[in-house]
Short mmCIF file of C-alpha atoms and ligand atoms in Angstrom, two decimals:
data_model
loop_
_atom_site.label_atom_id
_atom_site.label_comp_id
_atom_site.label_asym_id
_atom_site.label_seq_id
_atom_site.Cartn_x
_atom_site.Cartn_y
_atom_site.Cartn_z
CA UNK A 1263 111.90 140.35 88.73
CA UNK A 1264 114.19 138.97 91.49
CA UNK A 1265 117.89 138.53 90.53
CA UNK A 1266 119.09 135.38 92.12
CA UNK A 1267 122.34 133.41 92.80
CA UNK A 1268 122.09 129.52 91.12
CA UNK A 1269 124.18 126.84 89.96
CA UNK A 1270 123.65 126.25 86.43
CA UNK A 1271 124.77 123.86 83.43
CA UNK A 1272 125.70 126.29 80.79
CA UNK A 1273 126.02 122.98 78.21
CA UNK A 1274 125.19 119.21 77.86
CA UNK A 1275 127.84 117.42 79.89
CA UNK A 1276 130.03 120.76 81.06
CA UNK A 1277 130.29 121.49 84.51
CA UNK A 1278 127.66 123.13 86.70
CA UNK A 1279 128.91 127.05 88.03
CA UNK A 1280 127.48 129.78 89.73
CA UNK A 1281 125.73 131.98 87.89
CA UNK A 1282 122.36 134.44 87.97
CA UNK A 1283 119.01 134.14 87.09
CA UNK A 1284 116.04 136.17 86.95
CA UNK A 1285 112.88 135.07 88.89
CA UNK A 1286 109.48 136.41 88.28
CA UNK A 1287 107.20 139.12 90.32
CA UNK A 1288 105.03 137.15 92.89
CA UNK A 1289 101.69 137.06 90.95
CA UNK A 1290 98.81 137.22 92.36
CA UNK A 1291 98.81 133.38 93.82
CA UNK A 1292 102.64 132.69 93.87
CA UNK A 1293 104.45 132.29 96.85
CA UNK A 1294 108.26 133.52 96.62
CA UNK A 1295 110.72 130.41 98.92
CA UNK A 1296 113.75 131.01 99.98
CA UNK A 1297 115.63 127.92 99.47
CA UNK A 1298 117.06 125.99 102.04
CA UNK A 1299 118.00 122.74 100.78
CA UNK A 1300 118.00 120.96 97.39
CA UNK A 1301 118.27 117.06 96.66
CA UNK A 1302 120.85 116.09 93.73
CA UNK A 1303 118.28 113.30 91.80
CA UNK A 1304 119.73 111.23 89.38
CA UNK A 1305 117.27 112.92 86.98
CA UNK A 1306 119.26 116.12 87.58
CA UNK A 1307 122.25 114.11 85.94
CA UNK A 1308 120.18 112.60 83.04
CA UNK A 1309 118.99 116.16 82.03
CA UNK A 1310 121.92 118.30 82.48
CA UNK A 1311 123.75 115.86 80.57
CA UNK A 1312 120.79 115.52 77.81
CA UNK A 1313 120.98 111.54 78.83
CA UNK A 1314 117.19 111.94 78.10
CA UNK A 1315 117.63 114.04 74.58
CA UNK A 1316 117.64 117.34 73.49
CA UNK A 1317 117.79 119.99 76.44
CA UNK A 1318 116.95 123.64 78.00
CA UNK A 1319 120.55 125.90 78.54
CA UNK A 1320 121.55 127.20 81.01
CA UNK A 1321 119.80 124.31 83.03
CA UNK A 1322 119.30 125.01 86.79
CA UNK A 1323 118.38 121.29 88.11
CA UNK A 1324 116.83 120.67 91.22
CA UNK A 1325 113.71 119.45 91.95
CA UNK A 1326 113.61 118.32 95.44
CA UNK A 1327 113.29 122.13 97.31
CA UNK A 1328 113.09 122.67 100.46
CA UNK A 1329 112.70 126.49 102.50
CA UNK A 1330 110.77 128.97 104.11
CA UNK A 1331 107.76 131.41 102.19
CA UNK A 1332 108.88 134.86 102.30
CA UNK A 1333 105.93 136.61 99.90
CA UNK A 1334 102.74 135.35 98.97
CA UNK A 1335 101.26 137.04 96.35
CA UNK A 1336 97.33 138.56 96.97
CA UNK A 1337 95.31 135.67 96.31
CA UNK A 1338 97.57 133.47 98.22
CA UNK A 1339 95.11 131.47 101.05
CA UNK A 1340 97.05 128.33 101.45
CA UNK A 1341 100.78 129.76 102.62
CA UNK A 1342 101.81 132.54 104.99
CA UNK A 1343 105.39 134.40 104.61
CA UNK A 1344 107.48 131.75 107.07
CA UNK A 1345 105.83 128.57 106.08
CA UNK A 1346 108.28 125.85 105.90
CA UNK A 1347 107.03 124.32 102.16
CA UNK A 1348 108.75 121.82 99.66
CA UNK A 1349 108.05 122.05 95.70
CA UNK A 1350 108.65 118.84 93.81
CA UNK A 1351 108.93 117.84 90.11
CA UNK A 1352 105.85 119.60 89.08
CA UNK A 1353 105.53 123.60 88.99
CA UNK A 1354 101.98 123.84 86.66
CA UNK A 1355 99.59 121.78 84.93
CA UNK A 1356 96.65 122.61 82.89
CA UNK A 1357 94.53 121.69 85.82
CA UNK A 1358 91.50 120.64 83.59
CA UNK A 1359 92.16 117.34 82.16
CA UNK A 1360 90.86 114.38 83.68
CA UNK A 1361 94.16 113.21 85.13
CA UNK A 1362 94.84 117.35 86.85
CA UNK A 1363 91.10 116.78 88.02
CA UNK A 1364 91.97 113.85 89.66
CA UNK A 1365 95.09 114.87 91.44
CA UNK A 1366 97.12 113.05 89.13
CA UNK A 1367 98.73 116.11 87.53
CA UNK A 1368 102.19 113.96 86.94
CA UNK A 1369 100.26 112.64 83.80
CA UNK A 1370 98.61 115.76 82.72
CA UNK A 1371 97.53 115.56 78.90
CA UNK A 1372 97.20 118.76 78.86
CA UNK A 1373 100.60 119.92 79.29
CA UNK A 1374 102.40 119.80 83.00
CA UNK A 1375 105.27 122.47 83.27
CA UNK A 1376 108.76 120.49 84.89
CA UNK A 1377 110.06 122.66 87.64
CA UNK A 1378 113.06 122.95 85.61
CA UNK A 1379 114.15 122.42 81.71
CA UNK A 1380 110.97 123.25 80.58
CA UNK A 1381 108.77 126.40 79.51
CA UNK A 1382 106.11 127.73 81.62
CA UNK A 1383 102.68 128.82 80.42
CA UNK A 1384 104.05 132.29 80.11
CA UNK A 1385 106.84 131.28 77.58
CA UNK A 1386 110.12 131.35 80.03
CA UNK A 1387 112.11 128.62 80.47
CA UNK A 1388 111.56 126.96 84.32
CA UNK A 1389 114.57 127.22 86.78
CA UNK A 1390 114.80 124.58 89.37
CA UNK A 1391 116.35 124.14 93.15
CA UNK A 1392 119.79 124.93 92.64
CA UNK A 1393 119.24 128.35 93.74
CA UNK A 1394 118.35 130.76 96.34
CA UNK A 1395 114.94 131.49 96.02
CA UNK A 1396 112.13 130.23 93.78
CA UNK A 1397 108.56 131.73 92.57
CA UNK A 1398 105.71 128.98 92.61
CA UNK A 1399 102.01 128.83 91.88
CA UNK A 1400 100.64 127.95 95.48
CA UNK A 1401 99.15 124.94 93.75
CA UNK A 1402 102.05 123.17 93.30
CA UNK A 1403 103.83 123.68 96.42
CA UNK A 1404 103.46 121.46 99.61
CA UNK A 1405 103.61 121.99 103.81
CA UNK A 1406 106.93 120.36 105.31
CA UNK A 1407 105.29 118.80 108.77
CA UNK A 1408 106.85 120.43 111.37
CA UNK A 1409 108.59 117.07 112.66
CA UNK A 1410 111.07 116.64 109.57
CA UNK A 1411 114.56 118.83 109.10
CA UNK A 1412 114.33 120.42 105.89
CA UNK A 1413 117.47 119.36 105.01
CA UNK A 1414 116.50 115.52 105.29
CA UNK A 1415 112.75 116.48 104.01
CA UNK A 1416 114.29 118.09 100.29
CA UNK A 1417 114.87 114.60 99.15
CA UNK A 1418 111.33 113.78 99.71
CA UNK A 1419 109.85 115.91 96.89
CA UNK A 1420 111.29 113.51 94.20
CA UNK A 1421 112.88 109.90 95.94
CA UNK A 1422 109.69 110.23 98.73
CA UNK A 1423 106.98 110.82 96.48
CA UNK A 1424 108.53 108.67 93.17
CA UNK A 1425 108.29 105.38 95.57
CA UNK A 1426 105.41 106.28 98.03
CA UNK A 1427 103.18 106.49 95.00
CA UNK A 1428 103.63 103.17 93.32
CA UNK A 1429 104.28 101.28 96.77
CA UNK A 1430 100.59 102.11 98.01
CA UNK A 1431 99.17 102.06 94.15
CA UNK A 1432 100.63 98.63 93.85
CA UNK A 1433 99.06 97.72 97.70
CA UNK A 1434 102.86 97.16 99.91
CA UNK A 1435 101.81 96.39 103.45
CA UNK A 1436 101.35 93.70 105.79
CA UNK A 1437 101.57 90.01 103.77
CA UNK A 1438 103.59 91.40 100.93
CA UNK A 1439 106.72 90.65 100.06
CA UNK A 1440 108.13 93.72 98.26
CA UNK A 1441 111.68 93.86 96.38
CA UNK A 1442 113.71 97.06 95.93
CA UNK A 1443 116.04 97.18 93.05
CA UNK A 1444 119.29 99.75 93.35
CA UNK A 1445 119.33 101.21 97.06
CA UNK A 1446 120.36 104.42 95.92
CA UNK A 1447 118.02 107.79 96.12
CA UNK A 1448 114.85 106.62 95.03
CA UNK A 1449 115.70 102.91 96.39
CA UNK A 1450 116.39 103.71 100.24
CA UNK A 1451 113.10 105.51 100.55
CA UNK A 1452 111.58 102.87 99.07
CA UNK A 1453 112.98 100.43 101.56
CA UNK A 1454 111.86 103.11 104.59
CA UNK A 1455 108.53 103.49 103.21
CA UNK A 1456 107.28 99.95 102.41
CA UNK A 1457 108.64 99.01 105.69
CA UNK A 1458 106.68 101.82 107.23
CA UNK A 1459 104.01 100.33 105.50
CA UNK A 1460 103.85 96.79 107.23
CA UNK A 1461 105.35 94.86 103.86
CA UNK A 1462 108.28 92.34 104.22
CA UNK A 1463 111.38 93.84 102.88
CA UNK A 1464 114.08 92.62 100.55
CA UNK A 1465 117.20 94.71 98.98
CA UNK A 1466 117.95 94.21 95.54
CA UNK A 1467 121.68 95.62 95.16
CA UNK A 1468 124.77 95.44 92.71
CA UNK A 1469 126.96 93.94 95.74
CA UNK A 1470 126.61 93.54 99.63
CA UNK A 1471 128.31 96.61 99.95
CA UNK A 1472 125.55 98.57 102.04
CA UNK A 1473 123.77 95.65 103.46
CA UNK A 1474 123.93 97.09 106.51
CA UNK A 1475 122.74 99.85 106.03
CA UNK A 1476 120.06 98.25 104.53
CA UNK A 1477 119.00 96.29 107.25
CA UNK A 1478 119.01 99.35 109.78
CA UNK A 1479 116.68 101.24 107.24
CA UNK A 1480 114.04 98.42 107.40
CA UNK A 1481 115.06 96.04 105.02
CA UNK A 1482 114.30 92.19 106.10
CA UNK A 1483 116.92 90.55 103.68
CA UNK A 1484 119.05 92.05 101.45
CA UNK A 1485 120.92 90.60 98.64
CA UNK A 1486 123.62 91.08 95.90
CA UNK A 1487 122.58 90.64 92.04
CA UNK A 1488 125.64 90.04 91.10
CA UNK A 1489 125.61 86.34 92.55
CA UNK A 1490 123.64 84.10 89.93
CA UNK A 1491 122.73 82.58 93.23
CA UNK A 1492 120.11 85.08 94.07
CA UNK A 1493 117.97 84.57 91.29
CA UNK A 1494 117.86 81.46 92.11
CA UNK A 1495 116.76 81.51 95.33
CA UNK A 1496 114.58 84.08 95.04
CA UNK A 1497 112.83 82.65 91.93
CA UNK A 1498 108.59 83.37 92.49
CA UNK A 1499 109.69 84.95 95.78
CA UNK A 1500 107.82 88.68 95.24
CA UNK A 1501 104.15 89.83 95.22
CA UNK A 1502 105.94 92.96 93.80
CA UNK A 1503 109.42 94.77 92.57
CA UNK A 1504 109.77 98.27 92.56
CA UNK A 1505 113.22 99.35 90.04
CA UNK A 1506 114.65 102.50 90.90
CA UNK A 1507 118.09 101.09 88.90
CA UNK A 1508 119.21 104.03 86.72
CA UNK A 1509 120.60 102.00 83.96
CA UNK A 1510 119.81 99.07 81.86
CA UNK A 1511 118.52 95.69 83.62
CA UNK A 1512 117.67 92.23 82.29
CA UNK A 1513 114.09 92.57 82.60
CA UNK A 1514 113.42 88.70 82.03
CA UNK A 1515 115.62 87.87 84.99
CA UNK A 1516 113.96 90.13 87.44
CA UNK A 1517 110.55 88.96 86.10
CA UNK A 1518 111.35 85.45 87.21
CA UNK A 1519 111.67 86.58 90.95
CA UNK A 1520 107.81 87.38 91.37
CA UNK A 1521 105.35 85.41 91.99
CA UNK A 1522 102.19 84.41 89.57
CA UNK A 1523 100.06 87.86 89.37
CA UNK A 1524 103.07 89.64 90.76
CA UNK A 1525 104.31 92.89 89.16
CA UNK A 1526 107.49 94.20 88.58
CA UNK A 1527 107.08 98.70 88.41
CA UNK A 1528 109.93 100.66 86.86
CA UNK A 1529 110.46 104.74 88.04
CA UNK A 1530 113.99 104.07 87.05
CA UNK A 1531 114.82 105.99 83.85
CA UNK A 1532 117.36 104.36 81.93
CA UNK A 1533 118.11 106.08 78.60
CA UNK A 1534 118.55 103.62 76.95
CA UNK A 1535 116.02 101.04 75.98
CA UNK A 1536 115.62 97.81 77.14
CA UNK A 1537 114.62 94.16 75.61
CA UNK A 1538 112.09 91.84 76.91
CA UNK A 1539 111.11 88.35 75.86
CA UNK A 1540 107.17 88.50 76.51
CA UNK A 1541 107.01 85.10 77.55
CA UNK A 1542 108.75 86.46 81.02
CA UNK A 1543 105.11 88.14 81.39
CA UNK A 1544 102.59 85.88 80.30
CA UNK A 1545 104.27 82.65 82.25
CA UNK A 1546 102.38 83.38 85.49
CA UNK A 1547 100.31 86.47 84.08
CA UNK A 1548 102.78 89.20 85.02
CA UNK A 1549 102.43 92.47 85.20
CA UNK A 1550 105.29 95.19 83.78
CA UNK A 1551 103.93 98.78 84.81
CA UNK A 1552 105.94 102.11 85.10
CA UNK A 1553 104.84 104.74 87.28
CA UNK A 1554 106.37 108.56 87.33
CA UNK A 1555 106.53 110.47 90.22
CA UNK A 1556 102.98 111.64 92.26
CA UNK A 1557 100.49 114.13 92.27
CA UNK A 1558 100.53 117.28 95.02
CA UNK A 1559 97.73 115.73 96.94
CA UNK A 1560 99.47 112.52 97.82
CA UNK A 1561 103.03 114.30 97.73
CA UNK A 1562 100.92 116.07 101.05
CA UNK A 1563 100.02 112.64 101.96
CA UNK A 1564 103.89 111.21 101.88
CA UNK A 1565 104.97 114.09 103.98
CA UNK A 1566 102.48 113.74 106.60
CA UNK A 1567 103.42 110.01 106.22
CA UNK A 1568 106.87 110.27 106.85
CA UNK A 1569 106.51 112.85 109.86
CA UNK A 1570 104.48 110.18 111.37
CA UNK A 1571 106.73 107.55 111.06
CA UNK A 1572 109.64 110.35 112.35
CA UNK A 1573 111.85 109.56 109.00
CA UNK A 1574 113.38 111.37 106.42
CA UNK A 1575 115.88 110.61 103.79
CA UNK A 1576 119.56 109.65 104.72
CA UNK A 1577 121.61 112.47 103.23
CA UNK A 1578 125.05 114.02 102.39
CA UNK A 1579 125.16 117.79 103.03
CA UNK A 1580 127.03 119.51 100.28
CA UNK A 1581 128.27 122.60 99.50
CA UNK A 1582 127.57 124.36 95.71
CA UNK A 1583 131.08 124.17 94.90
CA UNK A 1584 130.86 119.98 95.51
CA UNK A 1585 127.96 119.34 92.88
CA UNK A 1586 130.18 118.45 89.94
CA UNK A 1587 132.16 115.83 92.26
CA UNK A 1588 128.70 114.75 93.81
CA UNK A 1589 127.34 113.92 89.99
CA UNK A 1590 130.51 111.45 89.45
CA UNK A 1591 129.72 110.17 92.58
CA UNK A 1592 126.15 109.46 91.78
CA UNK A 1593 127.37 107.82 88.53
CA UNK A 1594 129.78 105.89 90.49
CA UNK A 1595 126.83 104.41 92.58
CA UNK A 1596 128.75 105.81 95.82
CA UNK A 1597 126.14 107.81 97.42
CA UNK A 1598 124.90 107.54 101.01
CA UNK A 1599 121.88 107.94 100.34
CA UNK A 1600 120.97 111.28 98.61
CA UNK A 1601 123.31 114.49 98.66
CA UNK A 1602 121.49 117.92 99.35
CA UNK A 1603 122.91 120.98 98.33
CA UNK A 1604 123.11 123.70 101.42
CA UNK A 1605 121.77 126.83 99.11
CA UNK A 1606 123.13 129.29 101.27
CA UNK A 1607 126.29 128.02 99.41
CA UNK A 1608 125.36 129.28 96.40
P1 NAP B 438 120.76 106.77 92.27
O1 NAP B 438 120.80 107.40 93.61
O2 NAP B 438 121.92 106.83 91.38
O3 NAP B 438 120.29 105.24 92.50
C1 NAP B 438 120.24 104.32 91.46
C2 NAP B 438 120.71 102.96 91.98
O4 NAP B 438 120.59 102.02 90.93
C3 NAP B 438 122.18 102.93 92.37
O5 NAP B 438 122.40 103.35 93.68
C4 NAP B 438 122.48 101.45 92.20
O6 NAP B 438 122.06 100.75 93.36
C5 NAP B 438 121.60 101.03 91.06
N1 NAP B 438 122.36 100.98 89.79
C6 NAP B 438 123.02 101.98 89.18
N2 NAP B 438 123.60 101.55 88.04
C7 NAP B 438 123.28 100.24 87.94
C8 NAP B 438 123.58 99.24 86.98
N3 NAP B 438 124.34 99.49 85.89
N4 NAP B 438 123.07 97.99 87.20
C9 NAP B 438 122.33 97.72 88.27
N5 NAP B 438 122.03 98.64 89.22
C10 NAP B 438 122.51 99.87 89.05
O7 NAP B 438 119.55 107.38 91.41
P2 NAP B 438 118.13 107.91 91.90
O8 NAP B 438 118.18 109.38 92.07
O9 NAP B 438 117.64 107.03 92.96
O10 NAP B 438 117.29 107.67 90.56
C11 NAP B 438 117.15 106.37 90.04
C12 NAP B 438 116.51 106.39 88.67
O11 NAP B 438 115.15 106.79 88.81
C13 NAP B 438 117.13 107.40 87.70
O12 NAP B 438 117.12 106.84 86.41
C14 NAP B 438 116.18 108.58 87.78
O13 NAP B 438 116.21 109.38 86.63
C15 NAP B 438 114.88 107.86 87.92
N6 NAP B 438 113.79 108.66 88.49
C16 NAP B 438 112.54 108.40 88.01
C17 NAP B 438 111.47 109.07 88.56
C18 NAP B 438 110.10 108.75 88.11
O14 NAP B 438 109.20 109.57 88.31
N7 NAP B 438 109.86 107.59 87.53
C19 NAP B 438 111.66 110.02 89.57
C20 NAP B 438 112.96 110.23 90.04
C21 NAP B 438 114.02 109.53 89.49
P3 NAP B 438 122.98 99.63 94.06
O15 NAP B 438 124.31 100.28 94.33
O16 NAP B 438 122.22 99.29 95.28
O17 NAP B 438 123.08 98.50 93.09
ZN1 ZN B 439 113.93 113.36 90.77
ZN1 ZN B 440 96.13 118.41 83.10
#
């Protein structure tokens, strides 16, 4: 056991502090990181705040890690000590169901383990990013391409991955016209990556506010949803919408912007429910999917994807002692575009 510096939530909705935790002996195919960088998701908030329900304490959030290997355990073949590596949502799966088996291990039946507020195979509770060193099966940890910063690569593990996955399920690329809701975290990637992608680009936001931003990110048209006008205009406009909005919509309104066999896919993760008058899907045979994060294989995938395309996320270095502030920020929708915590800070 490894006694390590972290920031932790010792309660629903108190304050993060610095604190200590205890991280496991390398087994036999961990690899031990030393931290480098960790992404603030809005999923951090949610949890920590038990926005989602009943929660793990102390919670350590933090599930977009990015460092360098510094032990591998014995049967280790996939990471050497100095590795630059990212771990994401995921930290274990049962790795036999169907979905593990096909390198969808985000919807393991079998029981995934969360890198944090949740309880690993061997009974402890999980510990995520916000911290100075993690232990990780080699299974579940990735290879940061040489070309990205770690600092602008952390976000990757949970904003990258949570829009790459649906945008290519879902087919963005050349001849679609794809809509991202909320240009926040999850939403900026999304507008960097379906642009990568070839697809024609529209911003979805509260207000006009970061249009410009927008635009320089690879966003063809951007526009505010708070002017009834837009829904008018853009009525039957989108082969598909991808929500990353972290609160509440009015489903049926966004459902009128696509077009017939269009579909509108939710990662946001509202906690509260939300209504919906059918008829919004079966006028022009809609479809409403979700879709939750990615597998490890095509986390791999979005990496090498974004070093290709020489981006990253946009990001707000931090120090440990500016998480609380950065959460209110979050809340306040006032965040350009993700803010990483420097974990040497810790
Ligand atoms: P974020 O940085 O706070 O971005 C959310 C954006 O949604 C905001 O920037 C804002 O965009 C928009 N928004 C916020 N409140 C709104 C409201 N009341 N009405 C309309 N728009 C609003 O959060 P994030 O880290 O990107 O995460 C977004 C959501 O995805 C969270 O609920 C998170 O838990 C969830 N999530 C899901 C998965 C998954 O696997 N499905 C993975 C990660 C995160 P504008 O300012 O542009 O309007
Ligand atoms: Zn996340
Ligand atoms: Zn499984």
């Amino acid at each position: 056991m490894t006694t390590v510096s972290a920031y932790a939530a010792p309660s629903a909705k108190a304050p993060l502090e610095r604190t200590t935790i205890e991280r496991r002996a390398v087994r036999e195919f961990d690899v031990l990181i030393d931290i480098e960088f960790a992404g603030i998701c809005h999923s951090d908030i949610h949890q920590a705040r038990e926005g989602w329900g009943e929660a793990i304490f102390p919670m350590v959030p933090g599930h977009e890690i990015a460092g360098v290997v510094s032990e591998v355990g014995p049967g280790v073949t996939r990471f050497a000590v100095g590795d630059r590596v990212g771990v994401g949502c995921l930290v274990d799966s049962c790795r036999e169901c169907d979905n593990c088996k096909a390198g969808l291990e985000q919807y393991c039946t079998g029981g995934s383990v969360g890198t944090y507020n949740a309880i690993g195979k061997d009974g402890e509770p999980t510990y995520g990013g916000y911290a100075q060193k993690i232990v990780v099966d080699e299974n579940y940890v990735v290879r940061i391409p040489d070309g990205l910063a770690l600092d602008v690569a952390a976000p990757l593990l949970c904003a990258g991955i949570t829009t790459y996955s649906p945008l290519k399920h879902w087919n963005a690329g050349p001849g679609k016209k794809v809509a991202i809701l909320g240009m926040g975290g999850l939403g900026h990637m999304g507008v960097k990556i379906a642009h990568a992608l070839g697809a024609e680009v529209t911003v979805l936001s509260q207000s006009l506010r970061k249009k410009d931003d927008g635009l320089k990110l690879g966003a063809d048209h951007y526009y505010a949803t708070s002017d009834e006008n837009t829904f008018k205009e853009l009525k039957g406009t989108f082969d598909l919408i991808l929500s990353t909005v972290s609160a509440p919509l009015n489903l049926d309104a966004y459902l009128s912007l696509l077009k017939t066999d269009g579909a509108f896919v939710n990662v946001g993760a509202p906690e509260e429910p939300v209504a919906l008058n059918l008829f919004s899907v079966i006028g022009g045979r809609k479809t409403l999917a979700g879709s939750g994060i990615g597998g490890i294989q095509e986390t791999q995938e979005m990496l090498d994807f974004c070093a290709e395309h020489g981006f990253g996320a946009e990001i707000e270095l931090i120090s440990a002692d500016q998480i609380n502030e950065a959460y209110e920020r979050v809340l306040a929708s006032d965040v350009r575009y993700r803010f990483v915590i420097d974990t040497s800070t810790i």
